[in-house]
Short mmCIF file of N, CA, C and O in Angstrom, two decimals:
data_model
loop_
_atom_site.label_atom_id
_atom_site.label_comp_id
_atom_site.label_asym_id
_atom_site.label_seq_id
_atom_site.Cartn_x
_atom_site.Cartn_y
_atom_site.Cartn_z
N MET A 1 0.62 -1.40 -0.01
CA MET A 1 -0.07 0.00 -0.23
C MET A 1 0.88 1.27 0.11
O MET A 1 1.74 1.26 0.73
N LYS A 2 0.77 2.46 -0.85
CA LYS A 2 1.53 3.27 -1.11
C LYS A 2 1.18 4.58 -0.31
O LYS A 2 -0.25 5.00 0.16
N ASN A 3 1.97 4.80 0.75
CA ASN A 3 1.92 6.05 1.51
C ASN A 3 1.82 7.28 0.79
O ASN A 3 1.77 7.87 -0.53
N ARG A 4 1.09 8.36 1.56
CA ARG A 4 0.73 9.77 1.05
C ARG A 4 2.06 10.81 1.15
O ARG A 4 1.23 11.83 1.14
N ILE A 5 2.64 10.52 1.87
CA ILE A 5 3.70 11.50 2.58
C ILE A 5 4.19 12.33 1.16
O ILE A 5 3.74 13.74 1.54
N LYS A 6 4.45 11.80 0.11
CA LYS A 6 5.11 13.04 -1.00
C LYS A 6 3.88 13.73 -1.52
O LYS A 6 3.71 14.72 -1.74
N GLU A 7 2.77 13.27 -1.67
CA GLU A 7 1.60 13.51 -1.96
C GLU A 7 0.98 14.86 -1.19
O GLU A 7 0.91 15.84 -1.38
N LEU A 8 1.22 14.99 0.08
CA LEU A 8 0.83 15.84 1.21
C LEU A 8 1.82 16.73 0.69
O LEU A 8 1.82 17.76 1.15
N ARG A 9 2.97 16.17 0.83
CA ARG A 9 4.31 17.02 0.82
C ARG A 9 4.35 17.92 -0.59
O ARG A 9 4.30 19.53 -0.18
N LYS A 10 4.05 17.62 -1.47
CA LYS A 10 3.92 18.62 -2.90
C LYS A 10 2.57 19.53 -2.26
O LYS A 10 2.75 20.60 -3.03
N LYS A 11 1.58 18.99 -2.10
CA LYS A 11 0.47 19.53 -1.99
C LYS A 11 0.27 21.05 -0.98
O LYS A 11 0.06 21.76 -1.05
N ASN A 12 1.25 20.67 0.02
CA ASN A 12 1.64 22.27 0.98
C ASN A 12 3.02 22.57 0.26
O ASN A 12 3.55 23.40 1.29
N SER A 13 3.43 22.53 -1.23
CA SER A 13 4.53 22.98 -1.28
C SER A 13 6.01 22.86 -0.58
O SER A 13 6.52 23.93 -0.48
N TYR A 14 6.20 21.48 0.21
CA TYR A 14 7.31 21.37 1.07
C TYR A 14 8.34 20.71 -0.03
O TYR A 14 7.90 19.78 -0.52
N THR A 15 9.82 20.98 0.23
CA THR A 15 11.01 20.16 -0.21
C THR A 15 10.75 19.31 0.62
O THR A 15 10.42 19.20 1.68
N GLN A 16 11.71 18.27 0.20
CA GLN A 16 12.13 16.97 1.47
C GLN A 16 13.00 17.90 2.41
O GLN A 16 12.70 17.13 3.51
N GLU A 17 13.69 18.83 1.93
CA GLU A 17 14.42 19.29 3.08
C GLU A 17 13.38 20.41 4.12
O GLU A 17 13.87 20.08 5.05
N ASP A 18 12.61 20.86 3.59
CA ASP A 18 11.71 21.37 4.32
C ASP A 18 11.06 20.81 5.15
O ASP A 18 10.81 20.73 6.46
N LEU A 19 10.63 19.35 4.87
CA LEU A 19 9.86 18.42 5.81
C LEU A 19 10.92 17.87 7.06
O LEU A 19 10.54 17.75 7.56
N SER A 20 11.96 17.70 6.48
CA SER A 20 13.12 17.27 7.22
C SER A 20 13.19 18.46 8.56
O SER A 20 13.21 17.65 9.51
N LYS A 21 13.06 19.44 8.01
CA LYS A 21 13.19 20.20 9.08
C LYS A 21 12.52 20.48 9.84
O LYS A 21 11.82 21.00 10.98
N LEU A 22 10.79 20.40 9.39
CA LEU A 22 9.46 20.78 10.15
C LEU A 22 9.54 19.53 11.11
O LEU A 22 9.00 19.58 12.38
N LEU A 23 10.06 17.80 10.67
CA LEU A 23 9.87 17.20 11.19
C LEU A 23 11.09 17.28 12.43
O LEU A 23 10.87 16.87 13.71
N LYS A 24 12.47 17.76 12.47
CA LYS A 24 13.13 18.30 13.63
C LYS A 24 12.54 18.80 14.63
O LYS A 24 12.88 18.77 15.60
N ASN A 25 11.46 19.79 14.38
CA ASN A 25 10.86 20.51 15.63
C ASN A 25 10.10 20.35 15.95
O ASN A 25 9.77 20.58 16.81
N GLU A 26 9.45 18.61 15.45
CA GLU A 26 8.76 17.92 16.33
C GLU A 26 9.89 16.97 17.22
O GLU A 26 9.05 15.90 17.74
N GLY A 27 10.95 17.33 17.24
CA GLY A 27 11.80 15.99 18.04
C GLY A 27 12.01 14.98 16.93
O GLY A 27 12.82 13.80 17.86
N ILE A 28 11.97 14.71 15.91
CA ILE A 28 12.19 13.62 15.06
C ILE A 28 13.23 13.84 13.71
O ILE A 28 13.30 14.90 13.01
N SER A 29 14.09 12.71 14.07
CA SER A 29 15.63 13.09 12.96
C SER A 29 15.19 12.27 11.74
O SER A 29 15.00 11.29 11.73
N ALA A 30 15.12 13.17 10.56
CA ALA A 30 14.92 12.50 9.42
C ALA A 30 15.72 13.17 8.34
O ALA A 30 15.02 14.29 8.00
N ASN A 31 16.67 13.18 7.92
CA ASN A 31 17.12 13.73 6.59
C ASN A 31 16.55 13.66 5.09
O ASN A 31 15.49 12.86 5.08
N ARG A 32 16.94 14.35 4.33
CA ARG A 32 15.97 14.34 3.10
C ARG A 32 16.22 12.75 2.50
O ARG A 32 14.88 12.69 1.83
N THR A 33 17.34 12.32 2.72
CA THR A 33 17.50 11.16 2.07
C THR A 33 16.35 10.21 2.73
O THR A 33 15.71 9.45 2.07
N THR A 34 16.19 10.39 3.93
CA THR A 34 15.35 9.40 4.63
C THR A 34 13.64 9.70 4.21
O THR A 34 12.99 8.68 3.89
N ILE A 35 13.57 11.30 4.21
CA ILE A 35 12.10 11.08 3.51
C ILE A 35 12.22 10.61 2.17
O ILE A 35 10.66 10.39 1.90
N TYR A 36 13.00 10.75 1.25
CA TYR A 36 12.83 10.18 -0.21
C TYR A 36 12.36 8.60 0.11
O TYR A 36 11.55 8.06 -0.48
N ARG A 37 13.17 7.62 1.26
CA ARG A 37 12.90 6.63 1.60
C ARG A 37 11.66 6.07 1.73
O ARG A 37 11.27 5.32 1.59
N TYR A 38 10.96 7.18 2.79
CA TYR A 38 9.62 7.24 3.24
C TYR A 38 9.11 7.26 2.25
O TYR A 38 7.61 6.30 2.01
N GLU A 39 8.93 8.19 1.28
CA GLU A 39 8.22 8.28 0.04
C GLU A 39 7.93 7.28 -0.95
O GLU A 39 6.79 6.61 -1.42
N SER A 40 9.18 6.40 -1.28
CA SER A 40 9.05 5.65 -2.08
C SER A 40 8.79 3.98 -1.53
O SER A 40 8.97 3.08 -2.07
N GLY A 41 8.74 3.89 -0.06
CA GLY A 41 8.20 3.05 0.65
C GLY A 41 9.46 1.81 1.02
O GLY A 41 9.56 1.08 0.98
N ALA A 42 10.56 2.44 0.47
CA ALA A 42 11.87 1.90 1.00
C ALA A 42 12.22 1.31 2.43
O ALA A 42 12.95 0.90 2.89
N ARG A 43 11.55 2.71 3.14
CA ARG A 43 11.51 2.26 4.48
C ARG A 43 10.35 3.04 5.47
O ARG A 43 9.44 4.01 4.52
N VAL A 44 9.89 2.46 6.02
CA VAL A 44 8.53 2.54 6.91
C VAL A 44 9.36 3.46 7.91
O VAL A 44 9.78 3.00 9.10
N PRO A 45 8.57 4.75 7.99
CA PRO A 45 8.63 5.25 9.14
C PRO A 45 8.13 4.84 10.65
O PRO A 45 7.33 3.78 10.55
N SER A 46 8.75 5.29 11.88
CA SER A 46 8.45 4.79 12.90
C SER A 46 6.80 5.35 13.62
O SER A 46 6.39 6.39 12.83
N GLU A 47 5.97 5.08 14.52
CA GLU A 47 4.94 5.35 15.00
C GLU A 47 5.30 7.00 15.40
O GLU A 47 4.20 7.43 15.25
N LYS A 48 6.22 7.32 15.93
CA LYS A 48 6.40 8.77 16.21
C LYS A 48 6.47 9.39 15.20
O LYS A 48 6.05 10.61 14.99
N THR A 49 7.01 8.88 14.18
CA THR A 49 7.25 9.84 12.86
C THR A 49 5.84 10.03 12.15
O THR A 49 5.59 10.93 11.68
N TRP A 50 5.29 8.78 12.55
CA TRP A 50 3.82 8.91 11.64
C TRP A 50 2.76 10.20 12.40
O TRP A 50 2.21 10.81 11.77
N LYS A 51 3.18 9.96 13.83
CA LYS A 51 2.47 10.94 14.35
C LYS A 51 2.88 12.49 14.24
O LYS A 51 2.24 13.62 14.11
N GLY A 52 4.06 12.42 14.16
CA GLY A 52 4.74 13.85 13.54
C GLY A 52 3.94 14.45 12.15
O GLY A 52 3.94 15.54 12.03
N LEU A 53 4.12 13.66 11.34
CA LEU A 53 3.81 13.69 10.02
C LEU A 53 2.17 14.16 10.18
O LEU A 53 2.00 15.24 9.11
N ALA A 54 1.38 13.42 10.71
CA ALA A 54 -0.20 13.82 10.78
C ALA A 54 -0.38 15.37 11.39
O ALA A 54 -1.06 16.28 11.06
N LYS A 55 0.71 15.57 12.49
CA LYS A 55 0.57 16.75 12.88
C LYS A 55 1.25 18.16 12.13
O LYS A 55 0.36 19.00 11.73
N ILE A 56 2.20 17.79 11.14
CA ILE A 56 2.63 18.52 10.35
C ILE A 56 1.38 19.04 9.40
O ILE A 56 1.28 19.99 9.10
N PHE A 57 0.96 17.96 8.51
CA PHE A 57 -0.12 17.74 7.35
C PHE A 57 -1.39 18.05 8.27
O PHE A 57 -2.28 18.46 7.26
N ASP A 58 -1.82 17.97 9.38
CA ASP A 58 -3.35 18.20 9.86
C ASP A 58 -4.09 17.29 9.34
O ASP A 58 -5.16 17.38 9.10
N VAL A 59 -3.34 16.02 8.95
CA VAL A 59 -4.32 14.58 8.62
C VAL A 59 -4.57 13.62 9.56
O VAL A 59 -3.64 13.30 10.31
N PRO A 60 -5.12 12.70 9.58
CA PRO A 60 -5.30 11.37 10.54
C PRO A 60 -3.87 10.61 9.76
O PRO A 60 -3.46 10.36 8.74
N ILE A 61 -3.45 9.94 10.96
CA ILE A 61 -2.45 8.99 10.69
C ILE A 61 -2.41 8.03 9.72
O ILE A 61 -1.96 7.53 8.75
N ASN A 62 -3.78 7.16 9.58
CA ASN A 62 -3.98 6.36 8.60
C ASN A 62 -4.18 6.84 7.26
O ASN A 62 -4.04 6.28 6.38
N TYR A 63 -4.47 8.32 7.37
CA TYR A 63 -4.73 9.06 6.12
C TYR A 63 -3.57 9.12 5.18
O TYR A 63 -3.07 8.64 4.08
N ILE A 64 -2.29 9.27 5.81
CA ILE A 64 -1.02 9.34 5.84
C ILE A 64 -0.09 8.11 5.39
O ILE A 64 0.15 8.00 4.41
N LYS A 65 -0.43 6.95 6.04
CA LYS A 65 -0.07 5.65 5.49
C LYS A 65 -0.67 5.11 4.21
O LYS A 65 -0.67 4.32 3.79
N GLY A 66 -1.93 5.81 3.68
CA GLY A 66 -2.47 5.37 2.59
C GLY A 66 -3.94 4.32 2.50
O GLY A 66 -3.75 3.78 1.59
N ASN A 67 -4.25 4.47 3.87
CA ASN A 67 -5.56 3.47 3.88
C ASN A 67 -6.68 4.19 3.34
O ASN A 67 -6.57 5.44 3.74
N GLY A 68 -7.70 3.58 2.52
CA GLY A 68 -8.40 4.02 2.16
C GLY A 68 -8.50 4.19 0.90
O GLY A 68 -6.82 3.67 -0.04
N LEU A 69 -9.20 4.74 -0.51
CA LEU A 69 -8.99 4.90 -1.47
C LEU A 69 -7.91 6.00 -1.60
O LEU A 69 -7.85 7.27 -1.21
N GLN A 70 -7.31 5.69 -2.84
CA GLN A 70 -6.36 7.02 -3.35
C GLN A 70 -6.87 7.76 -4.27
O GLN A 70 -7.83 7.32 -4.80
N TYR A 71 -6.79 9.21 -3.94
CA TYR A 71 -7.28 9.86 -4.98
C TYR A 71 -7.25 9.38 -6.50
O TYR A 71 -8.41 9.68 -7.25
N ASP A 72 -6.33 9.05 -7.44
CA ASP A 72 -6.28 8.72 -8.23
C ASP A 72 -7.09 7.02 -8.53
O ASP A 72 -7.31 6.62 -9.73
N GLU A 73 -7.63 6.65 -7.66
CA GLU A 73 -8.30 5.64 -7.58
C GLU A 73 -9.75 5.35 -8.17
O GLU A 73 -10.44 4.69 -8.34
N ILE A 74 -10.13 7.08 -7.72
CA ILE A 74 -11.80 7.13 -8.03
C ILE A 74 -11.50 7.98 -9.45
O ILE A 74 -11.14 8.76 -9.52
N PRO A 75 -12.77 6.85 -10.18
CA PRO A 75 -12.83 8.15 -11.75
C PRO A 75 -13.41 9.54 -11.57
O PRO A 75 -14.18 9.85 -10.59
N SER A 76 -12.56 10.27 -12.31
CA SER A 76 -12.91 11.82 -12.25
C SER A 76 -14.26 12.02 -12.12
O SER A 76 -14.96 12.93 -11.83
N LYS A 77 -15.18 11.12 -13.30
CA LYS A 77 -16.38 11.71 -13.47
C LYS A 77 -17.25 11.32 -12.24
O LYS A 77 -18.02 11.95 -11.43
N ILE A 78 -17.25 10.00 -11.33
CA ILE A 78 -17.67 9.75 -10.31
C ILE A 78 -17.24 10.91 -9.08
O ILE A 78 -18.05 10.99 -8.20
N LEU A 79 -16.09 10.91 -9.08
CA LEU A 79 -15.93 11.94 -7.91
C LEU A 79 -16.34 13.42 -8.03
O LEU A 79 -17.15 13.88 -7.02
N SER A 80 -16.72 13.65 -9.14
CA SER A 80 -17.27 15.25 -9.76
C SER A 80 -18.72 14.94 -9.33
O SER A 80 -19.12 15.74 -8.68
N GLU A 81 -19.37 13.60 -9.32
CA GLU A 81 -20.60 13.80 -9.29
C GLU A 81 -21.19 13.61 -7.61
O GLU A 81 -21.92 14.26 -7.14
N LEU A 82 -19.88 12.95 -7.03
CA LEU A 82 -20.50 12.60 -5.60
C LEU A 82 -20.14 14.11 -4.79
O LEU A 82 -20.90 14.78 -3.83
N ILE A 83 -19.01 15.03 -5.38
CA ILE A 83 -18.76 16.11 -4.69
C ILE A 83 -20.01 17.40 -5.45
O ILE A 83 -20.63 18.18 -4.18
N ASN A 84 -20.64 17.04 -6.35
CA ASN A 84 -22.08 17.79 -6.65
C ASN A 84 -23.10 17.51 -5.85
O ASN A 84 -23.68 18.25 -5.36
N THR A 85 -23.53 16.18 -6.01
CA THR A 85 -24.54 15.57 -4.89
C THR A 85 -24.15 16.21 -3.50
O THR A 85 -25.13 16.69 -3.18
N TYR A 86 -23.42 16.02 -2.97
CA TYR A 86 -23.24 16.74 -1.43
C TYR A 86 -23.24 17.71 -1.47
O TYR A 86 -24.17 18.04 -0.47
N TYR A 87 -22.58 18.51 -2.35
CA TYR A 87 -23.16 20.14 -1.84
C TYR A 87 -24.43 20.66 -2.30
O TYR A 87 -25.11 21.37 -1.69
N ASP A 88 -25.07 20.47 -3.80
CA ASP A 88 -25.93 20.51 -3.81
C ASP A 88 -27.24 19.95 -3.30
O ASP A 88 -28.28 20.69 -2.44
N ASP A 89 -27.35 18.71 -2.44
CA ASP A 89 -28.08 18.15 -1.42
C ASP A 89 -28.14 18.37 0.06
O ASP A 89 -28.96 18.54 0.41
N PHE A 90 -26.96 18.99 0.33
CA PHE A 90 -26.41 18.85 1.66
C PHE A 90 -27.26 20.48 2.25
O PHE A 90 -27.79 20.56 2.82
N GLU A 91 -26.81 21.01 1.01
CA GLU A 91 -27.42 22.80 1.04
C GLU A 91 -28.70 23.26 1.11
O GLU A 91 -29.32 23.65 1.37
N GLY A 92 -29.26 22.15 0.24
CA GLY A 92 -30.75 21.99 -0.19
C GLY A 92 -31.91 21.38 0.75
O GLY A 92 -32.20 21.79 1.86
N ASN A 93 -32.19 20.31 0.61
CA ASN A 93 -32.95 19.64 1.54
C ASN A 93 -32.32 18.21 2.22
O ASN A 93 -32.88 17.29 2.72
N CYS A 94 -31.08 18.31 2.07
CA CYS A 94 -30.24 17.28 2.32
C CYS A 94 -31.16 15.83 2.45
O CYS A 94 -31.04 14.77 3.36
N GLN A 95 -30.91 15.68 1.18
CA GLN A 95 -31.82 14.16 0.94
C GLN A 95 -30.59 12.82 1.01
O GLN A 95 -30.98 12.22 1.18
N ILE A 96 -29.88 13.19 0.86
CA ILE A 96 -28.74 12.23 0.89
C ILE A 96 -28.33 11.72 2.64
O ILE A 96 -28.32 10.49 2.77
N PHE A 97 -28.15 12.67 3.11
CA PHE A 97 -27.62 12.33 4.28
C PHE A 97 -28.35 12.41 5.53
O PHE A 97 -28.16 11.93 6.59
N CYS A 98 -29.87 12.81 5.27
CA CYS A 98 -30.53 12.96 6.54
C CYS A 98 -32.09 11.98 6.18
O CYS A 98 -33.11 12.26 6.91
N VAL A 99 -32.05 11.30 5.29
CA VAL A 99 -32.79 10.40 4.68
C VAL A 99 -33.13 9.24 6.03
O VAL A 99 -32.05 8.84 6.56
N ASN A 100 -34.74 9.42 6.22
CA ASN A 100 -34.86 8.39 7.80
C ASN A 100 -34.12 8.61 8.81
O ASN A 100 -34.08 7.63 9.42
N ARG A 101 -33.77 9.76 9.09
CA ARG A 101 -32.55 10.31 10.26
C ARG A 101 -33.56 11.30 11.11
O ARG A 101 -33.85 12.23 10.34
N SER A 102 -33.98 11.01 12.21
CA SER A 102 -33.83 12.40 12.96
C SER A 102 -33.04 13.00 13.87
O SER A 102 -32.02 12.21 14.79
N PHE A 103 -33.11 14.67 13.57
CA PHE A 103 -32.09 15.21 14.34
C PHE A 103 -32.72 16.03 14.97
O PHE A 103 -34.02 17.15 15.02
N SER A 104 -32.14 16.33 16.68
CA SER A 104 -32.95 16.80 17.73
C SER A 104 -31.87 17.93 18.15
O SER A 104 -30.75 18.01 17.94
#
């Protein structure tokens, strides 16, 4: 299973060196080469490193680890329909999420 470290790093416009420094601020030693190895799957981060990455990127650890669907595994047409349906229905009459539910 592919982790999302590189995806999140690029999304946040961090270089591998930037991420190394951010991890250092969290008390975690990981140089640029180590970051590359984490991204490529050649090395698996420790639990402490996963926690540090989750804090830096502000996402759950399981997301960084690559658990669940990857963005590129969802066909763009389906993704677009899901997003449009969610926003259209949720803001309107809440058909998708509120069917047969009572909210007090």
